[in-house]
Amino acid sequence: MKLNIEGLLVYFPYDYIYPEQYSYMLELKRTLDAKGHGVLEMPSGTGKTISLLSLIVAYQKAFPLEVTKLIYCSRTVPEIEKVVEELRKLMEFYSKQTGESNNFLALALSSRKNLCIHPEVSALRFGKEVDGKCHSLTASYIRAQRHSTPDVPVCRFYEEFDAVGRQVPLPAGIYNLDDLKDFGRRKGWCPYYLARYSILHANIVVYSYHYLLDPKIADLVSKELAKNSVVVFDEAHNIDNVCIDSMSVNITRRTLDRCHTNVDTLQNTIQKIKETDAAKLKMEYRRLVEGLKEANVARETDVYLANPVLPDEILKEAVPGNIRTAEHFVGFLKRFLEYLKSRLRVQHVVQESAPQFLKDIFDKVCIDRKPLRFCAERLQSLLRTLEIADIADFSAVTLISNFATLVSTYSQGFTIIIEPFEDRTPTIANPVLHFSCMDPSIAIKPVFQRFQSVIITSGTLSPLDIYPRILDFRPVTMASFTMTLARTCLCPLIVGRGNDQVALSSKFETREDFAVIRNYGNLLLEMSAIVPDGIVAFFTSYVYMENIVASWYEQGILENIQRNKLIFIETPDAAETSMALEKYQEACENGRGAILLSVARGKVSEGIDFVHHFGRAVIMFGVPYVYTQSRILKARLEYLRDQFQIRENDFLTFDAMRHAAQCVGRAIRGKTDYGLMIFADKRYARADKRGKLPRWIQEHINDGSLNLTVDEAVQLSKHFLRQMAQPFRQEDQLGLSLLTLEQLESEEMLQKIAKIAHQT
Amino acid sequence: IALSSRNIFSVAHRYMSCRPMSSLSEEVLLVVKKVRQRKQDGTLYLMAERIAWGPEGKDRFTVSHLYADIRCQKISPDGKAKIQLQLVLHTGESTTFHFSNESSALKDRDAAKELLQQLLPKFKKKANKELEEKNRMLQEDPVLFQLYKDLVVSQVISADEFWANRLGDINNADPTSSNNKQEVGISGAFLADIRPQTDGCNGLRYNLTADIIESIFRTYPAVKEKYSENVPHNLTEKEFWTRFFQSHYFHRDRINTGTQDIFSECAKQDEKGLKSMVVQGVKNPLVDLLSLEDKTLDEGYGFCKTFPSTSNSNRTVKESSNSAIIKRFNHHSAMVLASLQFLTSSTDGNSRDSDFFQPPVKKVKLQEVIEYEDLQRENRPKTVALNLKKSDRYAHGPVPLQSQHYTTSQDIINSVNYIRHEMLNYKPNLTQVLSSTTASSAIAALSPGGVLMQAATQQAINQMVPTEVQGELKHLYAAAGELLRHFWSCFPVNTPFLEEKVMKMKSNLERFQMTKLCPFQEKIQRQYLSTNLTGHLEEMLQTAYRKFHIWQTRRMLRKT
């Protein structure tokens, strides 16, 4: 249908529309008009992606000069592919309606592992291996060597691409990962480099968060993307953790040992080159004297996305003299390494700030702040000069140099914690230096600064106001949308007591309590008897799940559950869990019914949807608080309190509730879907917990569903499931939660729609 | 739970009962002498269809059970002074045989047990199925159930007689269903069903049934292999299962058990199987957690996860046993599912080994995920709802008796042409039509109000008698009908069996009249209702009696 969103003609590739989709598009349009950032929460399964795409594509077509590019970031590879498929559908609809052939170029970009078509390289299993092997075939000096010695192996796909691929831009169209591979195979071009090259002139780019948020990758891939782009972070409820992860560094003894070998290799290589090709080193020296002017010019003219690892100030300066020559730099690295080694020889936990660390290093080994800041840049230059084939081998020394740059650049927002052993095993020495970022805004700052509109959206972003605070930006729109429902297809229940009135809770004091564990088992057992097909149960942590499973096994509860359904359990091994997942789906598919025991914050809870019969009930055992004894977390909480005035408990509860909401939200993936959401912990009944759930879940929790016993919950569930089992047709939804164009345009409906968006 | 050395062990087979009609061949499979029953010496015979025992010196059996009647057999535990075998019947009765031959009692008993073990399952399936079928019929058909109550429960006829020709009907009616029996999956909890029971004297007792053994074999092929390797050459069946239950393999959470466990190999094999499954990976790219992340952080970056380290060195025994339990459950569930695989032949046409086929599955799955079915207009062809003004007319309209043979339009055109042709040549044959008077009287008789159109007893019975009497009458009719059907089906009486039956049926009918019909008549009379109600029933009975008398007198004549 064709929609009129405040004067913008939007093609929407369906015959009907959900009211909240219309509302969402309205808000989105206003955000784009204001050229500002937005935070939008809309339940999953209400067609968020297609609404986003429809509106932004329409906007691009209407104002081609104001919005040149859409950068759509999602988290997982399947999500990325889903987005591209939806986009394809939209574009097909466009060409059918307008009769014009599509002139948009949209493509997905992923790592080499997912795009490589080289027969040997693509057969490798791990992403890192693929990257390393690819680099060893495509690095510039390898290819230069080939001119003299033709038997050096190179990648023919890259060669072909390099020869002709850049001359003609990728023809307009929608390219998913497989399409890129097909295209690459047909032309004999490398799809990965083709995609990386093509994102510069593509209208729509779909890739993962890391390509924008991880400075190491963003610098390679995304720095030239146009300023007047719209950036969308979908499934953004964990975006702060992604930011922090990309800026944090952990150093163990093993890292240092490997770094040591790296440095030795560097030294030997330098020695060799000095004997054969001294000119090369001289040339590098000259370049370093000139400094990083080029980069500076580029950034000032706003061509590049800023790199937080490469702070502005150092661009104006030349590399300091004491690390300018290759030997000096290697010597410098060695000194730094020895210092780190000495720091790891600790008997007790040390926590210090970056300035303290810098002072200590100056006192002990006379390393100044300035050369440290240039460390990362200097190493890159050296590796280029030395023509190192396998970059992956030098990951350790790269890590150390990145650490050096970061620690000397940011006096705030980071903390250094040195732990001599793991908490669980105090007898085994395993010293680790954690350099952890506590401020997610550091990594995302360049994105907010550079791009005109950044949209943060997800099914679960409540409470909305916390994201602008921790990411440090000022949005023009913040809105939460509810799900309009013709029938109440979700049934949140808070089970607070067992049948014997024992309070159910996963809190630390009662964690080992047999009565609680037994009652949890009883809840699962009773549910397994009444819920059809699939049940997914989440535990607060892996260790907790292991313990509970073991005592259920001893008490014979699992055996009884097996009479009703098959049991599958998540393990730390991803491959094993994948298999369990597939078998779980198979068991749901063939009618056996199954239970999946899984972990909140685990891979399953973050990436796998349990649509329809794959998840008729989700049980959340306990409140998934993060492990609060961790020193890194404590430091982060302190920082949040001092910098953003967010109280520790507020943040912890927020974090626990967003994960709980993620877990239970896995079961509802649309309006035709239905599912039970069982929160098995009495603490959920409290207003401060409940109030942090997304609005679309919260509004279905009434007083009758608080603090239930297991039996009461079973009764309510039975009633709910019986109602849901009735046929549900399109006609039932029409006019309420599903609209035709005429219905949408009625005055009354427009008024109703205005209420869907809940502004904060 | 510790297993003592004196494991008591019994293998019991469960049976439901149904008696096969007759046993013609009486092939004797095993004869065991010196078997005592009720303190009497005698001989035990195992025949093709039954087990029988006769006291010494007499040539008749005082005990005889069809195998189909036996629910299970039990044996006395080893070490008991008396070596016994007990048969528990479906009815709950039991018969105990005491093997008293001093030298070979144990061997005799085991021989009998083994043979029974082989024989019983053959009767079991049939018995089970028939019983289930009967049960189902009774549940589904309330009339039949009432009939069953009237006739069998009140002992007018026996259950066998009642079922005799009913089951035949269903078997004939639906031959496919009985041949293609549906394969049944395995219960996920079959291992839980063999929960050990303490026998009160420091031992444990596991009850294994044939079903469970089959489940174990189907779920764990490695065990089956071991079984066929070792039983009966190296181990007896009992020893095999004893070891199975003692093994680490069965108690997977235990870490340290005996090393010379024959099942340790099974565990390894399972492990291997599990690994190969894991290595094969998953077909559905949407659940593949390995390729979920696009770009993992390099080693050394990131927020340190507090995940338990996987190295075994710093894990406690308890932890590794916990993870063993988890692995075991995953494996068990996967195996139970796999045992179903041959039933649901996978027809997704996707061979896992070739990368060539991968994109289609992926495409399909992706399309499935992005589909919003309710946002799309439904695509199925539009149908017009039937709008009936008078629905009863539609429901009671003329119905073709036989399935219609549909003709093509060409046929219709041809036949129209043919009829037209006929009509052209039609010449009425005026000598053979009805006279006008007869014709008009026939029309009058068929018109409303005519003789043939009179609403004969429109003052229907349902307005004259109370409903409970009606209900009773209905039951009486059904019962009488059933009995009469049995009775009439005996004619022509040409075998001694039928002769016997017809006599019996006659007495059944008389008994029915006495016990059911007469009380009913009296009741009606008490309520001053028209006695006409049972007239037809009596008439039917009288007809049957008459027939019987004719047949009897003829037989007498023939005999004399």
mmCIF file with all atom_site columns, N, CA and C in Angstrom, chain A residues 422-471:
data_model
loop_
_atom_site.group_PDB
_atom_site.id
_atom_site.type_symbol
_atom_site.label_atom_id
_atom_site.label_alt_id
_atom_site.label_comp_id
_atom_site.label_asym_id
_atom_site.label_entity_id
_atom_site.label_seq_id
_atom_site.pdbx_PDB_ins_code
_atom_site.Cartn_x
_atom_site.Cartn_y
_atom_site.Cartn_z
_atom_site.occupancy
_atom_site.B_iso_or_equiv
_atom_site.pdbx_formal_charge
_atom_site.auth_seq_id
_atom_site.auth_comp_id
_atom_site.auth_asym_id
_atom_site.auth_atom_id
_atom_site.pdbx_PDB_model_num
ATOM 1   N N  . GLU A 1 422 ? 42.325 -16.389 39.501 1.00 0.00 ? 422 GLU A N  1
ATOM 2   C CA . GLU A 1 422 ? 40.875 -16.350 39.363 1.00 0.00 ? 422 GLU A CA 1
ATOM 3   C C  . GLU A 1 422 ? 40.238 -16.530 40.737 1.00 0.00 ? 422 GLU A C  1
ATOM 4   N N  . ASP A 1 423 ? 39.093 -15.911 40.934 1.00 0.00 ? 423 ASP A N  1
ATOM 5   C CA . ASP A 1 423 ? 38.443 -15.975 42.239 1.00 0.00 ? 423 ASP A CA 1
ATOM 6   C C  . ASP A 1 423 ? 38.098 -17.401 42.634 1.00 0.00 ? 423 ASP A C  1
ATOM 7   N N  . ARG A 1 424 ? 37.731 -18.189 41.645 1.00 0.00 ? 424 ARG A N  1
ATOM 8   C CA . ARG A 1 424 ? 37.281 -19.540 41.938 1.00 0.00 ? 424 ARG A CA 1
ATOM 9   C C  . ARG A 1 424 ? 38.433 -20.461 42.280 1.00 0.00 ? 424 ARG A C  1
ATOM 10  N N  . THR A 1 425 ? 39.602 -20.151 41.794 1.00 0.00 ? 425 THR A N  1
ATOM 11  C CA . THR A 1 425 ? 40.745 -21.039 42.016 1.00 0.00 ? 425 THR A CA 1
ATOM 12  C C  . THR A 1 425 ? 41.908 -20.229 42.551 1.00 0.00 ? 425 THR A C  1
ATOM 13  N N  . PRO A 1 426 ? 41.865 -19.908 43.840 1.00 0.00 ? 426 PRO A N  1
ATOM 14  C CA . PRO A 1 426 ? 42.897 -19.034 44.401 1.00 0.00 ? 426 PRO A CA 1
ATOM 15  C C  . PRO A 1 426 ? 44.273 -19.676 44.481 1.00 0.00 ? 426 PRO A C  1
ATOM 16  N N  . THR A 1 427 ? 44.348 -20.983 44.272 1.00 0.00 ? 427 THR A N  1
ATOM 17  C CA . THR A 1 427 ? 45.659 -21.621 44.415 1.00 0.00 ? 427 THR A CA 1
ATOM 18  C C  . THR A 1 427 ? 46.458 -21.585 43.120 1.00 0.00 ? 427 THR A C  1
ATOM 19  N N  . ILE A 1 428 ? 45.782 -21.380 42.010 1.00 0.00 ? 428 ILE A N  1
ATOM 20  C CA . ILE A 1 428 ? 46.486 -21.449 40.737 1.00 0.00 ? 428 ILE A CA 1
ATOM 21  C C  . ILE A 1 428 ? 46.797 -20.035 40.262 1.00 0.00 ? 428 ILE A C  1
ATOM 22  N N  . ALA A 1 429 ? 48.059 -19.761 40.112 1.00 0.00 ? 429 ALA A N  1
ATOM 23  C CA . ALA A 1 429 ? 48.441 -18.414 39.684 1.00 0.00 ? 429 ALA A CA 1
ATOM 24  C C  . ALA A 1 429 ? 48.109 -18.224 38.211 1.00 0.00 ? 429 ALA A C  1
ATOM 25  N N  . ASN A 1 430 ? 47.328 -17.238 37.932 1.00 0.00 ? 430 ASN A N  1
ATOM 26  C CA . ASN A 1 430 ? 46.979 -16.950 36.555 1.00 0.00 ? 430 ASN A CA 1
ATOM 27  C C  . ASN A 1 430 ? 46.737 -15.454 36.443 1.00 0.00 ? 430 ASN A C  1
ATOM 28  N N  . PRO A 1 431 ? 47.820 -14.687 36.513 1.00 0.00 ? 431 PRO A N  1
ATOM 29  C CA . PRO A 1 431 ? 47.639 -13.234 36.597 1.00 0.00 ? 431 PRO A CA 1
ATOM 30  C C  . PRO A 1 431 ? 47.081 -12.647 35.294 1.00 0.00 ? 431 PRO A C  1
ATOM 31  N N  . VAL A 1 432 ? 46.152 -11.739 35.459 1.00 0.00 ? 432 VAL A N  1
ATOM 32  C CA . VAL A 1 432 ? 45.555 -11.070 34.308 1.00 0.00 ? 432 VAL A CA 1
ATOM 33  C C  . VAL A 1 432 ? 45.539 -9.576  34.559 1.00 0.00 ? 432 VAL A C  1
ATOM 34  N N  . LEU A 1 433 ? 45.875 -8.825  33.531 1.00 0.00 ? 433 LEU A N  1
ATOM 35  C CA . LEU A 1 433 ? 45.735 -7.377  33.620 1.00 0.00 ? 433 LEU A CA 1
ATOM 36  C C  . LEU A 1 433 ? 44.515 -6.991  32.797 1.00 0.00 ? 433 LEU A C  1
ATOM 37  N N  . HIS A 1 434 ? 43.508 -6.523  33.486 1.00 0.00 ? 434 HIS A N  1
ATOM 38  C CA . HIS A 1 434 ? 42.318 -6.063  32.761 1.00 0.00 ? 434 HIS A CA 1
ATOM 39  C C  . HIS A 1 434 ? 42.426 -4.571  32.573 1.00 0.00 ? 434 HIS A C  1
ATOM 40  N N  . PHE A 1 435 ? 42.379 -4.161  31.349 1.00 0.00 ? 435 PHE A N  1
ATOM 41  C CA . PHE A 1 435 ? 42.286 -2.738  31.080 1.00 0.00 ? 435 PHE A CA 1
ATOM 42  C C  . PHE A 1 435 ? 40.875 -2.533  30.552 1.00 0.00 ? 435 PHE A C  1
ATOM 43  N N  . SER A 1 436 ? 39.962 -2.118  31.433 1.00 0.00 ? 436 SER A N  1
ATOM 44  C CA . SER A 1 436 ? 38.590 -2.146  30.955 1.00 0.00 ? 436 SER A CA 1
ATOM 45  C C  . SER A 1 436 ? 38.009 -0.771  30.801 1.00 0.00 ? 436 SER A C  1
ATOM 46  N N  . CYS A 1 437 ? 37.311 -0.672  29.707 1.00 0.00 ? 437 CYS A N  1
ATOM 47  C CA . CYS A 1 437 ? 36.604 0.550   29.392 1.00 0.00 ? 437 CYS A CA 1
ATOM 48  C C  . CYS A 1 437 ? 35.330 0.563   30.225 1.00 0.00 ? 437 CYS A C  1
ATOM 49  N N  . MET A 1 438 ? 35.042 1.683   30.831 1.00 0.00 ? 438 MET A N  1
ATOM 50  C CA . MET A 1 438 ? 33.822 1.747   31.627 1.00 0.00 ? 438 MET A CA 1
ATOM 51  C C  . MET A 1 438 ? 32.821 2.713   31.039 1.00 0.00 ? 438 MET A C  1
ATOM 52  N N  . ASP A 1 439 ? 33.235 3.353   29.999 1.00 0.00 ? 439 ASP A N  1
ATOM 53  C CA . ASP A 1 439 ? 32.387 4.386   29.429 1.00 0.00 ? 439 ASP A CA 1
ATOM 54  C C  . ASP A 1 439 ? 32.054 4.038   27.981 1.00 0.00 ? 439 ASP A C  1
ATOM 55  N N  . PRO A 1 440 ? 30.869 3.510   27.755 1.00 0.00 ? 440 PRO A N  1
ATOM 56  C CA . PRO A 1 440 ? 30.537 3.101   26.389 1.00 0.00 ? 440 PRO A CA 1
ATOM 57  C C  . PRO A 1 440 ? 30.500 4.277   25.415 1.00 0.00 ? 440 PRO A C  1
ATOM 58  N N  . SER A 1 441 ? 30.398 5.487   25.939 1.00 0.00 ? 441 SER A N  1
ATOM 59  C CA . SER A 1 441 ? 30.260 6.616   25.015 1.00 0.00 ? 441 SER A CA 1
ATOM 60  C C  . SER A 1 441 ? 31.551 6.890   24.252 1.00 0.00 ? 441 SER A C  1
ATOM 61  N N  . ILE A 1 442 ? 32.693 6.399   24.769 1.00 0.00 ? 442 ILE A N  1
ATOM 62  C CA . ILE A 1 442 ? 33.953 6.670   24.073 1.00 0.00 ? 442 ILE A CA 1
ATOM 63  C C  . ILE A 1 442 ? 33.951 6.051   22.680 1.00 0.00 ? 442 ILE A C  1
ATOM 64  N N  . ALA A 1 443 ? 33.527 4.791   22.621 1.00 0.00 ? 443 ALA A N  1
ATOM 65  C CA . ALA A 1 443 ? 33.574 4.109   21.331 1.00 0.00 ? 443 ALA A CA 1
ATOM 66  C C  . ALA A 1 443 ? 32.520 4.629   20.372 1.00 0.00 ? 443 ALA A C  1
ATOM 67  N N  . ILE A 1 444 ? 31.382 5.051   20.885 1.00 0.00 ? 444 ILE A N  1
ATOM 68  C CA . ILE A 1 444 ? 30.286 5.400   19.989 1.00 0.00 ? 444 ILE A CA 1
ATOM 69  C C  . ILE A 1 444 ? 30.294 6.903   19.668 1.00 0.00 ? 444 ILE A C  1
ATOM 70  N N  . LYS A 1 445 ? 31.105 7.643   20.383 1.00 0.00 ? 445 LYS A N  1
ATOM 71  C CA . LYS A 1 445 ? 31.107 9.101   20.201 1.00 0.00 ? 445 LYS A CA 1
ATOM 72  C C  . LYS A 1 445 ? 31.340 9.515   18.745 1.00 0.00 ? 445 LYS A C  1
ATOM 73  N N  . PRO A 1 446 ? 32.346 8.947   18.072 1.00 0.00 ? 446 PRO A N  1
ATOM 74  C CA . PRO A 1 446 ? 32.559 9.360   16.682 1.00 0.00 ? 446 PRO A CA 1
ATOM 75  C C  . PRO A 1 446 ? 31.331 9.137   15.811 1.00 0.00 ? 446 PRO A C  1
ATOM 76  N N  . VAL A 1 447 ? 30.578 8.086   16.110 1.00 0.00 ? 447 VAL A N  1
ATOM 77  C CA . VAL A 1 447 ? 29.404 7.792   15.286 1.00 0.00 ? 447 VAL A CA 1
ATOM 78  C C  . VAL A 1 447 ? 28.359 8.871   15.469 1.00 0.00 ? 447 VAL A C  1
ATOM 79  N N  . PHE A 1 448 ? 28.115 9.238   16.720 1.00 0.00 ? 448 PHE A N  1
ATOM 80  C CA . PHE A 1 448 ? 27.119 10.284  16.958 1.00 0.00 ? 448 PHE A CA 1
ATOM 81  C C  . PHE A 1 448 ? 27.571 11.620  16.382 1.00 0.00 ? 448 PHE A C  1
ATOM 82  N N  . GLN A 1 449 ? 28.862 11.837  16.445 1.00 0.00 ? 449 GLN A N  1
ATOM 83  C CA . GLN A 1 449 ? 29.345 13.133  15.961 1.00 0.00 ? 449 GLN A CA 1
ATOM 84  C C  . GLN A 1 449 ? 29.318 13.223  14.451 1.00 0.00 ? 449 GLN A C  1
ATOM 85  N N  . ARG A 1 450 ? 29.615 12.128  13.821 1.00 0.00 ? 450 ARG A N  1
ATOM 86  C CA . ARG A 1 450 ? 29.798 12.206  12.383 1.00 0.00 ? 450 ARG A CA 1
ATOM 87  C C  . ARG A 1 450 ? 28.488 12.145  11.620 1.00 0.00 ? 450 ARG A C  1
ATOM 88  N N  . PHE A 1 451 ? 27.600 11.225  11.996 1.00 0.00 ? 451 PHE A N  1
ATOM 89  C CA . PHE A 1 451 ? 26.425 10.988  11.147 1.00 0.00 ? 451 PHE A CA 1
ATOM 90  C C  . PHE A 1 451 ? 25.242 11.819  11.596 1.00 0.00 ? 451 PHE A C  1
ATOM 91  N N  . GLN A 1 452 ? 24.436 12.217  10.623 1.00 0.00 ? 452 GLN A N  1
ATOM 92  C CA . GLN A 1 452 ? 23.411 13.200  10.966 1.00 0.00 ? 452 GLN A CA 1
ATOM 93  C C  . GLN A 1 452 ? 22.288 12.609  11.799 1.00 0.00 ? 452 GLN A C  1
ATOM 94  N N  . SER A 1 453 ? 21.917 11.355  11.518 1.00 0.00 ? 453 SER A N  1
ATOM 95  C CA . SER A 1 453 ? 20.874 10.726  12.321 1.00 0.00 ? 453 SER A CA 1
ATOM 96  C C  . SER A 1 453 ? 21.317 9.340   12.734 1.00 0.00 ? 453 SER A C  1
ATOM 97  N N  . VAL A 1 454 ? 21.227 9.060   13.995 1.00 0.00 ? 454 VAL A N  1
ATOM 98  C CA . VAL A 1 454 ? 21.516 7.720   14.491 1.00 0.00 ? 454 VAL A CA 1
ATOM 99  C C  . VAL A 1 454 ? 20.268 7.240   15.221 1.00 0.00 ? 454 VAL A C  1
ATOM 100 N N  . ILE A 1 455 ? 19.733 6.107   14.779 1.00 0.00 ? 455 ILE A N  1
ATOM 101 C CA . ILE A 1 455 ? 18.521 5.568   15.374 1.00 0.00 ? 455 ILE A CA 1
ATOM 102 C C  . ILE A 1 455 ? 18.894 4.342   16.190 1.00 0.00 ? 455 ILE A C  1
ATOM 103 N N  . ILE A 1 456 ? 18.534 4.358   17.441 1.00 0.00 ? 456 ILE A N  1
ATOM 104 C CA . ILE A 1 456 ? 18.773 3.188   18.289 1.00 0.00 ? 456 ILE A CA 1
ATOM 105 C C  . ILE A 1 456 ? 17.428 2.543   18.538 1.00 0.00 ? 456 ILE A C  1
ATOM 106 N N  . THR A 1 457 ? 17.290 1.296   18.162 1.00 0.00 ? 457 THR A N  1
ATOM 107 C CA . THR A 1 457 ? 15.977 0.678   18.275 1.00 0.00 ? 457 THR A CA 1
ATOM 108 C C  . THR A 1 457 ? 16.103 -0.777  18.685 1.00 0.00 ? 457 THR A C  1
ATOM 109 N N  . SER A 1 458 ? 15.074 -1.265  19.357 1.00 0.00 ? 458 SER A N  1
ATOM 110 C CA . SER A 1 458 ? 15.046 -2.671  19.757 1.00 0.00 ? 458 SER A CA 1
ATOM 111 C C  . SER A 1 458 ? 13.666 -2.987  20.307 1.00 0.00 ? 458 SER A C  1
ATOM 112 N N  . GLY A 1 459 ? 13.432 -4.252  20.558 1.00 0.00 ? 459 GLY A N  1
ATOM 113 C CA . GLY A 1 459 ? 12.173 -4.629  21.185 1.00 0.00 ? 459 GLY A CA 1
ATOM 114 C C  . GLY A 1 459 ? 12.169 -4.332  22.670 1.00 0.00 ? 459 GLY A C  1
ATOM 115 N N  . THR A 1 460 ? 13.357 -4.291  23.246 1.00 0.00 ? 460 THR A N  1
ATOM 116 C CA . THR A 1 460 ? 13.432 -4.078  24.685 1.00 0.00 ? 460 THR A CA 1
ATOM 117 C C  . THR A 1 460 ? 14.487 -3.021  24.970 1.00 0.00 ? 460 THR A C  1
ATOM 118 N N  . LEU A 1 461 ? 14.062 -1.769  25.182 1.00 0.00 ? 461 LEU A N  1
ATOM 119 C CA . LEU A 1 461 ? 15.002 -0.692  25.496 1.00 0.00 ? 461 LEU A CA 1
ATOM 120 C C  . LEU A 1 461 ? 14.610 0.018   26.787 1.00 0.00 ? 461 LEU A C  1
ATOM 121 N N  . SER A 1 462 ? 13.685 -0.594  27.535 1.00 0.00 ? 462 SER A N  1
ATOM 122 C CA . SER A 1 462 ? 13.193 0.106   28.725 1.00 0.00 ? 462 SER A CA 1
ATOM 123 C C  . SER A 1 462 ? 14.201 0.004   29.863 1.00 0.00 ? 462 SER A C  1
ATOM 124 N N  . PRO A 1 463 ? 14.329 0.987   30.705 1.00 0.00 ? 463 PRO A N  1
ATOM 125 C CA . PRO A 1 463 ? 13.771 2.331   30.554 1.00 0.00 ? 463 PRO A CA 1
ATOM 126 C C  . PRO A 1 463 ? 14.549 3.140   29.524 1.00 0.00 ? 463 PRO A C  1
ATOM 127 N N  . LEU A 1 464 ? 13.824 3.829   28.678 1.00 0.00 ? 464 LEU A N  1
ATOM 128 C CA . LEU A 1 464 ? 14.438 4.468   27.521 1.00 0.00 ? 464 LEU A CA 1
ATOM 129 C C  . LEU A 1 464 ? 15.479 5.518   27.886 1.00 0.00 ? 464 LEU A C  1
ATOM 130 N N  . ASP A 1 465 ? 15.236 6.231   28.983 1.00 0.00 ? 465 ASP A N  1
ATOM 131 C CA . ASP A 1 465 ? 16.100 7.377   29.254 1.00 0.00 ? 465 ASP A CA 1
ATOM 132 C C  . ASP A 1 465 ? 17.510 6.991   29.654 1.00 0.00 ? 465 ASP A C  1
ATOM 133 N N  . ILE A 1 466 ? 17.709 5.692   29.981 1.00 0.00 ? 466 ILE A N  1
ATOM 134 C CA . ILE A 1 466 ? 19.043 5.332   30.448 1.00 0.00 ? 466 ILE A CA 1
ATOM 135 C C  . ILE A 1 466 ? 20.044 5.270   29.293 1.00 0.00 ? 466 ILE A C  1
ATOM 136 N N  . TYR A 1 467 ? 19.567 4.957   28.107 1.00 0.00 ? 467 TYR A N  1
ATOM 137 C CA . TYR A 1 467 ? 20.511 4.821   26.991 1.00 0.00 ? 467 TYR A CA 1
ATOM 138 C C  . TYR A 1 467 ? 21.166 6.145   26.613 1.00 0.00 ? 467 TYR A C  1
ATOM 139 N N  . PRO A 1 468 ? 20.398 7.230   26.452 1.00 0.00 ? 468 PRO A N  1
ATOM 140 C CA . PRO A 1 468 ? 21.061 8.505   26.169 1.00 0.00 ? 468 PRO A CA 1
ATOM 141 C C  . PRO A 1 468 ? 22.056 8.886   27.250 1.00 0.00 ? 468 PRO A C  1
ATOM 142 N N  . ARG A 1 469 ? 21.772 8.490   28.494 1.00 0.00 ? 469 ARG A N  1
ATOM 143 C CA . ARG A 1 469 ? 22.688 8.859   29.558 1.00 0.00 ? 469 ARG A CA 1
ATOM 144 C C  . ARG A 1 469 ? 23.996 8.085   29.464 1.00 0.00 ? 469 ARG A C  1
ATOM 145 N N  . ILE A 1 470 ? 23.896 6.774   29.305 1.00 0.00 ? 470 ILE A N  1
ATOM 146 C CA . ILE A 1 470 ? 25.160 6.033   29.307 1.00 0.00 ? 470 ILE A CA 1
ATOM 147 C C  . ILE A 1 470 ? 25.895 6.168   27.985 1.00 0.00 ? 470 ILE A C  1
ATOM 148 N N  . LEU A 1 471 ? 25.205 6.485   26.914 1.00 0.00 ? 471 LEU A N  1
ATOM 149 C CA . LEU A 1 471 ? 25.909 6.650   25.646 1.00 0.00 ? 471 LEU A CA 1
ATOM 150 C C  . LEU A 1 471 ? 26.234 8.113   25.381 1.00 0.00 ? 471 LEU A C  1
#
